[in-house]
Coordinates of C-alpha atoms in Angstrom, one line a residue:
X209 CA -29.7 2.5 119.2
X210 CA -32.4 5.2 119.3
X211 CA -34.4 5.8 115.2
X212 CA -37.4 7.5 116.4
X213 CA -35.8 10.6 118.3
X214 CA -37.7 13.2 117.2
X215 CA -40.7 11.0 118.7
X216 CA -38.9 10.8 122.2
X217 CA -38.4 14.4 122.2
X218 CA -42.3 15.2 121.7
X219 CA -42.9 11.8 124.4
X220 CA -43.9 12.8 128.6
X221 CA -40.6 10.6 129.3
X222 CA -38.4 12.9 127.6
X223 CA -40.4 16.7 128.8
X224 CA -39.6 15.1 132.4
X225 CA -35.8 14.6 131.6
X226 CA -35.8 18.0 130.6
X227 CA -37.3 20.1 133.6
X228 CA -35.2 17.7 135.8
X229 CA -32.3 19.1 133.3
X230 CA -33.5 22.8 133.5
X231 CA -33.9 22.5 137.6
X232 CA -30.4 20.9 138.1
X233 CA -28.9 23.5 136.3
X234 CA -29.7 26.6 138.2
X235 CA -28.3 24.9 141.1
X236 CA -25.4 23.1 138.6
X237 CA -26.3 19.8 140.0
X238 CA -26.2 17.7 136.7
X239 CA -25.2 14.6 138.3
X240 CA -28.8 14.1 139.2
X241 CA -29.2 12.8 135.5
X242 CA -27.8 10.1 134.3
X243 CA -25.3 10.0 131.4
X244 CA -27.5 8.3 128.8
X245 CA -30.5 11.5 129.9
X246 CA -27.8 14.1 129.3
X247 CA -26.7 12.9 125.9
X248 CA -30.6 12.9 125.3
X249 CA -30.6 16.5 125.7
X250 CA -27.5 17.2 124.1
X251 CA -28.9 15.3 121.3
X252 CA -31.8 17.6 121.6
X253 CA -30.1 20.8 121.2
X254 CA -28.1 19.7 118.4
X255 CA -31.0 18.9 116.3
X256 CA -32.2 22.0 116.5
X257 CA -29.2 24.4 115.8
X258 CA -27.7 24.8 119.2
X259 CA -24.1 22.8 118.7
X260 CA -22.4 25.0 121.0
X261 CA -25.1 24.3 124.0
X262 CA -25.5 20.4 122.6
X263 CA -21.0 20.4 123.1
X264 CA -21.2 22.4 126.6
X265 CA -23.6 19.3 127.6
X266 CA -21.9 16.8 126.6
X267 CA -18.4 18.0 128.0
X268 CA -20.4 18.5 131.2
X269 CA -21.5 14.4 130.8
X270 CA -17.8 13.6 130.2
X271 CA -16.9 15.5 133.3
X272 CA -19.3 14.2 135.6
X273 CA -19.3 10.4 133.8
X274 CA -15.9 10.0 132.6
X275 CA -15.6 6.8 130.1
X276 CA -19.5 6.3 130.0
X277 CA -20.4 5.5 126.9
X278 CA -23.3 7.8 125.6
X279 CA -21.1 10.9 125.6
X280 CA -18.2 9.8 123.8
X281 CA -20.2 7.9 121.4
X282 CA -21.6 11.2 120.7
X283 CA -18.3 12.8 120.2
X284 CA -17.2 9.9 118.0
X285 CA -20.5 10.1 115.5
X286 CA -19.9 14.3 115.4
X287 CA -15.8 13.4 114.9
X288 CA -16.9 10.9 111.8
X289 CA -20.1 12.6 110.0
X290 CA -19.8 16.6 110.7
X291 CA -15.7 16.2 110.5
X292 CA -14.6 13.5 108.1
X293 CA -12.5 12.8 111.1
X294 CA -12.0 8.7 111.1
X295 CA -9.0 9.1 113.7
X296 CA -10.7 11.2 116.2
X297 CA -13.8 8.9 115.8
X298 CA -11.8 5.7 116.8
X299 CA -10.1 7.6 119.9
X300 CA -13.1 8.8 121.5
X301 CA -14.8 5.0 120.8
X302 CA -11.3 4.1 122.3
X303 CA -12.5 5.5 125.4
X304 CA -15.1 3.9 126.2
X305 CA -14.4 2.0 129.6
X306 CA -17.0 -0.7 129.2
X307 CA -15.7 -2.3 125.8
X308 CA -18.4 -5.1 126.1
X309 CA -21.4 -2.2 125.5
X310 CA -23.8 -3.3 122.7
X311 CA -22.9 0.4 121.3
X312 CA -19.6 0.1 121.7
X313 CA -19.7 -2.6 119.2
X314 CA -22.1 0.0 117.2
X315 CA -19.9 1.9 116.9
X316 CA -16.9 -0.1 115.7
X317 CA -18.7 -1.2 113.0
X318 CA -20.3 2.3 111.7
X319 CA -16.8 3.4 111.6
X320 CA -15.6 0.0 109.3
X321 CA -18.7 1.2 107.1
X322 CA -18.1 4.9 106.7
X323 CA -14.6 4.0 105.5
X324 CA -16.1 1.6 102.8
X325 CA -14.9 -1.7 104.6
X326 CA -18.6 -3.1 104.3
X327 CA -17.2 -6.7 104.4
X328 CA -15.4 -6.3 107.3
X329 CA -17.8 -4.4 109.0
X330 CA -20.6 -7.4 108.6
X331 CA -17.8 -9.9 109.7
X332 CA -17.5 -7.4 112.7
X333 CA -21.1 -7.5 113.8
X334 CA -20.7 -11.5 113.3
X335 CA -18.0 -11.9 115.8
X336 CA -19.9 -9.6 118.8
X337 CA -23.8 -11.2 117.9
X338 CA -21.7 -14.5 119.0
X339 CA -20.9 -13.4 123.1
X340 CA -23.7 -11.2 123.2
X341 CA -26.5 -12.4 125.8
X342 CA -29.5 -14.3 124.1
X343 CA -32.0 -12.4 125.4
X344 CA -30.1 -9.1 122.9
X345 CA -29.4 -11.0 120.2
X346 CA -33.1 -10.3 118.2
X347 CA -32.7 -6.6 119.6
X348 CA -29.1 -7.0 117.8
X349 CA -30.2 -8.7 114.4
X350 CA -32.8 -5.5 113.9
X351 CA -30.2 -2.8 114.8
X352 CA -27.2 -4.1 112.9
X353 CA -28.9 -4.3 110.0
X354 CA -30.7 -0.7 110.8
X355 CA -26.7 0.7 110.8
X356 CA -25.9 -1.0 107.8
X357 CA -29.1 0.3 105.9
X358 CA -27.8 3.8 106.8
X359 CA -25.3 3.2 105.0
X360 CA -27.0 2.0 102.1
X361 CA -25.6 -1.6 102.6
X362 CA -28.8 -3.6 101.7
X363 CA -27.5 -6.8 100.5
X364 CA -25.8 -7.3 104.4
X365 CA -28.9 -5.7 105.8
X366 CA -31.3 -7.8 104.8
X367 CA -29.0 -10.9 105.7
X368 CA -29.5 -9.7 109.5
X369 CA -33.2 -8.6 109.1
X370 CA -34.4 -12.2 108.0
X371 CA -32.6 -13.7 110.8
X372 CA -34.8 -11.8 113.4
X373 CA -38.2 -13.9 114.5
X374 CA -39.6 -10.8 116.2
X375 CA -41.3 -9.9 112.8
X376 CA -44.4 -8.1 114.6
X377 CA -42.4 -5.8 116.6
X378 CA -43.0 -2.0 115.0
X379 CA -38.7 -2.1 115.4
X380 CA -38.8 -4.8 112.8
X381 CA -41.4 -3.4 110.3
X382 CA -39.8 -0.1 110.4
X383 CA -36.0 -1.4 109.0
X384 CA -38.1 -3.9 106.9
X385 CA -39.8 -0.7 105.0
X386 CA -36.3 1.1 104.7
X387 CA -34.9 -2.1 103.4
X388 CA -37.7 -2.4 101.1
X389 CA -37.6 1.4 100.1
X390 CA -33.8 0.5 99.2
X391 CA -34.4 -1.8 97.1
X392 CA -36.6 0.3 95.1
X393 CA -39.8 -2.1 96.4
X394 CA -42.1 1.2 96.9
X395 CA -45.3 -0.2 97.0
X396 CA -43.8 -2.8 100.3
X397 CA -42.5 -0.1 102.0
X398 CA -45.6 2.3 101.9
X399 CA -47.5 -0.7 103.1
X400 CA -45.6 -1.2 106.1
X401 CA -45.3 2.3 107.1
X402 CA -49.2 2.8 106.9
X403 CA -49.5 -0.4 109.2
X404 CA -46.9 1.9 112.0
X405 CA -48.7 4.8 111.5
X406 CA -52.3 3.0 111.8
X407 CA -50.6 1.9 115.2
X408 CA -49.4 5.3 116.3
X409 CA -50.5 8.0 114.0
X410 CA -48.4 10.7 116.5
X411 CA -45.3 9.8 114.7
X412 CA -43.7 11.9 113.1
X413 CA -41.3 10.1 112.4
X414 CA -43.1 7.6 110.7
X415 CA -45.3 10.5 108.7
X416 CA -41.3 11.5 107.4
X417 CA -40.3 7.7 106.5
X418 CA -43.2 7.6 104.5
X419 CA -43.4 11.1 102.7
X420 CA -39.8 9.5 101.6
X421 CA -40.7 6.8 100.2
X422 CA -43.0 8.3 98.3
X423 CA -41.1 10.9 97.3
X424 CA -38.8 8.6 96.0
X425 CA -41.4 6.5 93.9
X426 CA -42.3 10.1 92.1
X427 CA -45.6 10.3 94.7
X428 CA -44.7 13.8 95.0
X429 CA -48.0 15.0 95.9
X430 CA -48.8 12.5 98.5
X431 CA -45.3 13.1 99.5
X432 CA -46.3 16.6 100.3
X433 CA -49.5 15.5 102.4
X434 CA -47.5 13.1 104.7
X435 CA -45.3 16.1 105.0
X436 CA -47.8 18.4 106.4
X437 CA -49.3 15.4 108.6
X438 CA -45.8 15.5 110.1
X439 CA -45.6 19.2 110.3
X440 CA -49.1 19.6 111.9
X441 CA -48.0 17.1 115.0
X442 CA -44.5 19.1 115.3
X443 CA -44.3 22.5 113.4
X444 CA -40.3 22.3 114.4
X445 CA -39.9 19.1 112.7
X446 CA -36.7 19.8 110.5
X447 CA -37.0 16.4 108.6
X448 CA -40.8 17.4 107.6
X449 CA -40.0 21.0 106.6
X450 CA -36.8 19.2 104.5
X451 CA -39.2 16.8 103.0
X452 CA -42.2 19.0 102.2
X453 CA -39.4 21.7 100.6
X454 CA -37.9 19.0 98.3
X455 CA -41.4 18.2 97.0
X456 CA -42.5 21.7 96.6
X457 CA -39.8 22.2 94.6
X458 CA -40.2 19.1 91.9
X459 CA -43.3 19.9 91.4
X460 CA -41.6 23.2 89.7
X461 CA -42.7 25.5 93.0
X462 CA -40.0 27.3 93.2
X463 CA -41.6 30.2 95.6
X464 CA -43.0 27.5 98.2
X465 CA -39.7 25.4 98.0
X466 CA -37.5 28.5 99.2
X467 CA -40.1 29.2 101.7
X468 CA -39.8 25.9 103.3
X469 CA -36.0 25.4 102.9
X470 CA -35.7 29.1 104.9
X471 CA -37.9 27.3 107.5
X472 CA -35.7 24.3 107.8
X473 CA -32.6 26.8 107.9
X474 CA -33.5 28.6 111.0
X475 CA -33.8 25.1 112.4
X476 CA -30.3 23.4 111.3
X477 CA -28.4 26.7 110.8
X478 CA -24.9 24.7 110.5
X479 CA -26.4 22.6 107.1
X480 CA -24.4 23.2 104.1
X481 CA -27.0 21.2 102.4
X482 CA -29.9 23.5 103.4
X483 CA -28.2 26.9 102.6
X484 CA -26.6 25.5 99.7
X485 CA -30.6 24.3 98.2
X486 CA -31.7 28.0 99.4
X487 CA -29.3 29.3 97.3
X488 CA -30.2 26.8 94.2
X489 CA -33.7 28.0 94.6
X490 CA -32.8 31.6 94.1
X491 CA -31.3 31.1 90.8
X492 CA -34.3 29.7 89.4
X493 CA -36.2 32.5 90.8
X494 CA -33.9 34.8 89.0
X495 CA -32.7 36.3 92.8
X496 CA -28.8 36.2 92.1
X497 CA -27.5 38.1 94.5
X498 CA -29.7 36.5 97.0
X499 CA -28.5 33.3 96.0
X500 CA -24.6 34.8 96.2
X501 CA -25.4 35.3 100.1
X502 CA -26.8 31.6 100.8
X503 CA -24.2 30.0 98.4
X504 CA -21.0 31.9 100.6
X505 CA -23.0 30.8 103.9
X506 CA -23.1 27.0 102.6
X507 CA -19.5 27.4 101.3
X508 CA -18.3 28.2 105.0
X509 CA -20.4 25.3 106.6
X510 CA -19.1 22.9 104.1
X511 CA -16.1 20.7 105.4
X512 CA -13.1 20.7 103.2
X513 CA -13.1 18.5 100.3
X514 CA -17.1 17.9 100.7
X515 CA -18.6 17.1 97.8
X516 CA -21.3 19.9 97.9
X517 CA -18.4 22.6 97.1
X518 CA -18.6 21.8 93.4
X519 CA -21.7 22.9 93.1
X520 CA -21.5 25.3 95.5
X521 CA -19.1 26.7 93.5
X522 CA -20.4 25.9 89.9
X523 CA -24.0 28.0 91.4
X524 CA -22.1 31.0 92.5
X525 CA -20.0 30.9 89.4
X526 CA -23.4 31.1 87.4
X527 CA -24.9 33.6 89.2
X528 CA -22.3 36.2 89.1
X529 CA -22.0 35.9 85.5
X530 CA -25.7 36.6 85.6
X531 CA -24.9 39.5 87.3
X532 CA -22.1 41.0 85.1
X533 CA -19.1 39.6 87.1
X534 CA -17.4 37.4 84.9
X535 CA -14.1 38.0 86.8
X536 CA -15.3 36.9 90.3
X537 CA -17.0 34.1 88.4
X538 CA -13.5 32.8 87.3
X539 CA -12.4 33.3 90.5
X540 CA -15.2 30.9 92.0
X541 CA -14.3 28.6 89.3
X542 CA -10.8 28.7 90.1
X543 CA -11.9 27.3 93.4
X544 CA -12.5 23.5 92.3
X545 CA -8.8 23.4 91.0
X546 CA -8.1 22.1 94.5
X547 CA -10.8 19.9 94.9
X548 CA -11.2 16.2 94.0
X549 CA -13.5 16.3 90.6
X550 CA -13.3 16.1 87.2
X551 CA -11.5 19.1 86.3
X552 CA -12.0 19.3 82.3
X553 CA -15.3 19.6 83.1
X554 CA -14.7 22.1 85.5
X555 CA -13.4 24.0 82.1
X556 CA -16.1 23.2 80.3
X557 CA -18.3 24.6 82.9
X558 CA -16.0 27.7 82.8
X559 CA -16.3 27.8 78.9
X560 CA -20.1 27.6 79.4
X561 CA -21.0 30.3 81.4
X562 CA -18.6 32.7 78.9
X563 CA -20.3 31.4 76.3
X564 CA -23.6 32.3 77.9
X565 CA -22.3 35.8 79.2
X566 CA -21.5 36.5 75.6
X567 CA -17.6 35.6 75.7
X568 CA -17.6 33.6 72.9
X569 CA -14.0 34.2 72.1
X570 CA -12.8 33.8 75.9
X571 CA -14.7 30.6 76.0
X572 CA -12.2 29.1 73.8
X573 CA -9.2 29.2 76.2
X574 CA -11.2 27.1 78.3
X575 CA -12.2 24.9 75.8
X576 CA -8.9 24.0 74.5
X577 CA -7.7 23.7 77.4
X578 CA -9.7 21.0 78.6
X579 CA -9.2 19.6 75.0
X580 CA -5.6 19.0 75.4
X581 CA -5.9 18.0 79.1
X582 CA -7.9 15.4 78.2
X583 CA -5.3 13.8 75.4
X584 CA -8.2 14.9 72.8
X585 CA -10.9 12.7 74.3
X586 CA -13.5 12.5 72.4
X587 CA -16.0 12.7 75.1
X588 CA -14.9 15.9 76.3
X589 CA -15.1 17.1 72.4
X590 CA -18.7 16.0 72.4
X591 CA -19.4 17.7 75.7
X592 CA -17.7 20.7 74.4
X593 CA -20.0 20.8 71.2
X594 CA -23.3 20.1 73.6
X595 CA -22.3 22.9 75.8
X596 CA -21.6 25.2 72.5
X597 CA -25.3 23.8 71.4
X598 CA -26.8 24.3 74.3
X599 CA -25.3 28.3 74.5
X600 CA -27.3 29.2 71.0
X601 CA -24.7 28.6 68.7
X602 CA -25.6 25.6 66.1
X603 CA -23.1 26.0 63.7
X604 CA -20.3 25.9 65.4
X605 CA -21.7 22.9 67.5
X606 CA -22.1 21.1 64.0
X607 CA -18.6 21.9 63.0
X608 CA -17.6 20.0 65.9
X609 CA -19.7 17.3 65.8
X610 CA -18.2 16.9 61.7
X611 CA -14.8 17.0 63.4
X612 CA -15.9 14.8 66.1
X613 CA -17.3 12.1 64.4
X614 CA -14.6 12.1 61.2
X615 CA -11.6 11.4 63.6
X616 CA -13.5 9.2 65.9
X617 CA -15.0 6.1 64.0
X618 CA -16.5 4.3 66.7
X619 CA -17.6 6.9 68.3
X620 CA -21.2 7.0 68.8
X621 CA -22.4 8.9 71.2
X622 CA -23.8 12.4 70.4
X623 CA -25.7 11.9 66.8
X624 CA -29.0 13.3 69.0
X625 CA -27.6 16.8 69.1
X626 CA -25.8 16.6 66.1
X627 CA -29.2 15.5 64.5
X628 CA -30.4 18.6 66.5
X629 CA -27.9 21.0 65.1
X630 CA -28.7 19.6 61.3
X631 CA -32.3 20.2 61.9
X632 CA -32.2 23.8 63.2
X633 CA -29.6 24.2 60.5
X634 CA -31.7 23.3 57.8
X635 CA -29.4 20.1 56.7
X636 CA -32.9 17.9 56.1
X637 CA -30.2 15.1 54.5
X638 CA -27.2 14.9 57.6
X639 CA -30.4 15.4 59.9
X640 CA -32.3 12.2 58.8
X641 CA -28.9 10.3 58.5
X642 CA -28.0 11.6 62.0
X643 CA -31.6 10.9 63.4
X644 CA -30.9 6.7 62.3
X645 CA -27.8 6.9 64.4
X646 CA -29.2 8.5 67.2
X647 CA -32.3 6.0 67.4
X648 CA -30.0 2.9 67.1
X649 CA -27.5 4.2 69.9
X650 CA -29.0 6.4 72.0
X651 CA -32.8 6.4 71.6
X652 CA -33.7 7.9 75.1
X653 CA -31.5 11.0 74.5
X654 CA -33.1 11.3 70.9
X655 CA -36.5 11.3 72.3
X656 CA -35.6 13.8 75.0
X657 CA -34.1 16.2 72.3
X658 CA -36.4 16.0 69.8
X659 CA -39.2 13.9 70.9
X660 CA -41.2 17.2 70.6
X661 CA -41.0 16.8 66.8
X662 CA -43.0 13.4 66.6
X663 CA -46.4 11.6 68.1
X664 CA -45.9 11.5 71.8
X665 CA -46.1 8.0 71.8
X666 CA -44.0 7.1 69.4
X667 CA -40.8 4.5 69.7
X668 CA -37.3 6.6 68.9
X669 CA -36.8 3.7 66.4
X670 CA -39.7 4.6 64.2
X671 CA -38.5 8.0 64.0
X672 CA -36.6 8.0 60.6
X673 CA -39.3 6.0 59.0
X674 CA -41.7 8.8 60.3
X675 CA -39.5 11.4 58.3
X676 CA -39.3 9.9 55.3
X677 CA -42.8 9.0 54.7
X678 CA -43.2 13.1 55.8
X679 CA -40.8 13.9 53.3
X680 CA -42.4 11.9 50.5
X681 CA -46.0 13.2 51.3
X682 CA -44.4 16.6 51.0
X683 CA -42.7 16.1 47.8
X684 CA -46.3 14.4 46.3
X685 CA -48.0 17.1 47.6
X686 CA -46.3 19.4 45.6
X687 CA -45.6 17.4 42.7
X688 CA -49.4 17.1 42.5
X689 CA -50.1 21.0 43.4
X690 CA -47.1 22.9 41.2
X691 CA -46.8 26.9 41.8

């Protein structure tokens, strides 16, 4: 298993492979490469955008090498991630003629793993490290816990990482600082990717590991610089540009963010992901129709059913009712009636942006709708008065939340944004009663609503105290100073 490719392809070793690769074809003589060297160059040429080449290559290692491994292991990994296709994945592994292949057994696993059999998958990898030779079996113990921390398994992973004695090898440290940055352990991980890049400070594919980790313990400017130390080494490093885009853009930098992300585009031209975060950008930069263009592009490259359609759809929804088109917009929305989600809140969505685009009155179709869809649930009455909050109308959000919390005793989610209704309603009294339930049930939302009105510091539960002695110091002022 290869995790630094993007360092192979920058390596002597691999510039070799492909002058022998551009000199065999003008004569079509490809079978002076190996099958393992074309796949290298297929892999190549997929990375960076050309799938129809990175196919023709491989199809040309199938032809030349039929039942090699490296080539249909490629066509199995594209049949499983780019396809959602588990069937087609399991044929072409299938194929393989040597079934006792280290990757063979790779590959059986990874396909246990992307259909959620994690158990079996680990019981799998058992049976094989048993009749593998011993001088693969620490080379084995690294990578099978590398696949399974790809797939976010890190309670198996780090059962096969410990087992390994070759705890100096740079293999090693690297899936020891991925486990480590799964588990959240931030500081450990940094720590070991600094110790690779102190030992080769060329790689920019440890420069990427670690501008993730830090990205992911809120280091976002540091993120940035590890980025750029990436970028500098290979200026066509997709994973860099990705990574320096995604921190450009939480730091609020909207204009460098879309900047980047059109970089990484023009690299991966088949992401979804990418145009769909180009198109994200645009809203917030007010560019709708802009946006409209990237959204439809991300729409077409998304498989069916993926996930990213919701809010592929939810986006382009909102940014033709920014532009006037309320009727396409319903027609985007109609969209996610055939996908798997939550579909009353695909109705509150709908009832949101008509609420937003001034549709008040068409907004409540939508909302009973997904009232009545729901059995009267009271969460989706509660999100129904948030989104009505949220859209700049108080008073009917208070009605709600009246209604809301009348019929549903127990209830208690909410009293932040009913407190927050009171208060811009001037209801002093339901607003310090609604404040007490919000800090005894849901303190963090309370102090992201209306933190704003108190010391920063202060604890959601002193809150109502704080208003009271206000209120008192208020009513002595005045008793002291009459008109």
């Amino acid at each position: 298993m290869s995790y630094n490719s993007e360092d192979y392809f920058l390596s002597d070793e691999f510039k070799d492979v492909m002058k022998r690769f551009e000199d065999a074809g003008k004569n079509d003589q490809y079978a002076s490469l190996d099958s393992e060297e074309l796949i290298d160059i297929a892999e190549y040429y997929y990375n960076h955008g050309d799938i129809a080449r990175a196919k023709d290559i491989v199809e040309k290692a199938l032809s030349i090498y039929p039942g090699s491994s490296a080539p249909l292991l490629f066509k199995a990994r594209m049949a499983l991630l780019n396809k959602d296709n588990v069937t087609k994945a399991e044929y072409y592994t299938e194929q393989i003629e040597d079934k006792s292949d280290i990757e063979y057994f790779y590959m059986k696993a990874e396909i246990l793993l992307y259909e959620g059999k994690n158990k079996e998958a680990d019981k799998y990898l058992e049976e094989q490290y048993d009749i593998i030779d011993e001088d693969e079996k620490d080379d084995y113990l690294i990578d099978a816990a590398a696949l399974l921390i790809d797939y976010n398994d890190i309670e198996h992973a780090e059962k096969w990482l410990k087992r390994s004695e070759d705890v100096d090898s740079p293999e090693y440290k690297e899936q020891m600082a991925r486990l480590m940055m799964g588990k959240g352990e931030y500081e450990k991980s940094k720590k070991l990717f600094n110790e690779l890049i102190d030992e080769n400070p060329y790689s920019t594919h440890y420069w990427n590991e670690l501008a993730s980790t830090q990205f992911y313990s809120r280091n976002i400017e540091d993120s940035i610089r590890s980025s750029e130390y990436s970028i500098a080494i290979n200026p066509k490093n997709s994973a860099a540009l990705l990574n320096k885009a995604n921190g450009l853009y939480n730091l609020g930098n909207y204009e460098g963010a879309l900047e980047y992300y059109k970089k990484y585009i023009k690299l991966c031209p088949d992401d979804d992901n990418g145009e769909m975060l180009i198109g994200f950008c645009c809203l917030l930069l007010d560019k709708y129709e802009e946006a409209i263009i990237h959204l439809k592009k991300a729409e077409q490259l998304s498989p069916p059913q993926s996930p990213n359609l919701i809010d592929i759809y939810k986006d382009m929804a909102f940014a033709l009712c920014r532009l006037g088109r309320i009727k396409e917009s319903m027609a985007v929305m109609d969209k996610t009636e055939k996908l798997c989600c939550n579909h009353n809140e695909m109705l509150i969505y709908r009832g949101n942006l008509l609420i937003g685009s001034g549709c008040l009155l068409e907004s409540k179709k939508y909302f009973i709708q997904a009232i009545k869809s729901s059995g009267c649930s009271p969460y989706i009455f509660m999100r129904i008065a948030i989104t009505v909050y949220e859209c700049g109308e108080p008073m009917i959000s208070y009605k709600m939340f009246k209604i809301l919390f009348r019929h549903y005793k127990d209830w208690h989610n909410g009293y932040a944004f009913f407190a927050a209704c009171c208060y811009e309603l001037g209801k002093i009294d339901e607003f310090i009663l609604n404040l007490n339930n919000a800090a005894l049930h849901t303190p963090k939302e309370l102090k992201f609503l209306l933190g704003k009105l108190f010391p920063k510091d202060m604890d959601p539960k002193d809150y109502y105290q704080y208003i009271l002695d206000k209120l008192k110091n208020k009513m002595r002022d005045s008793n002291q100073h009459p008109s």
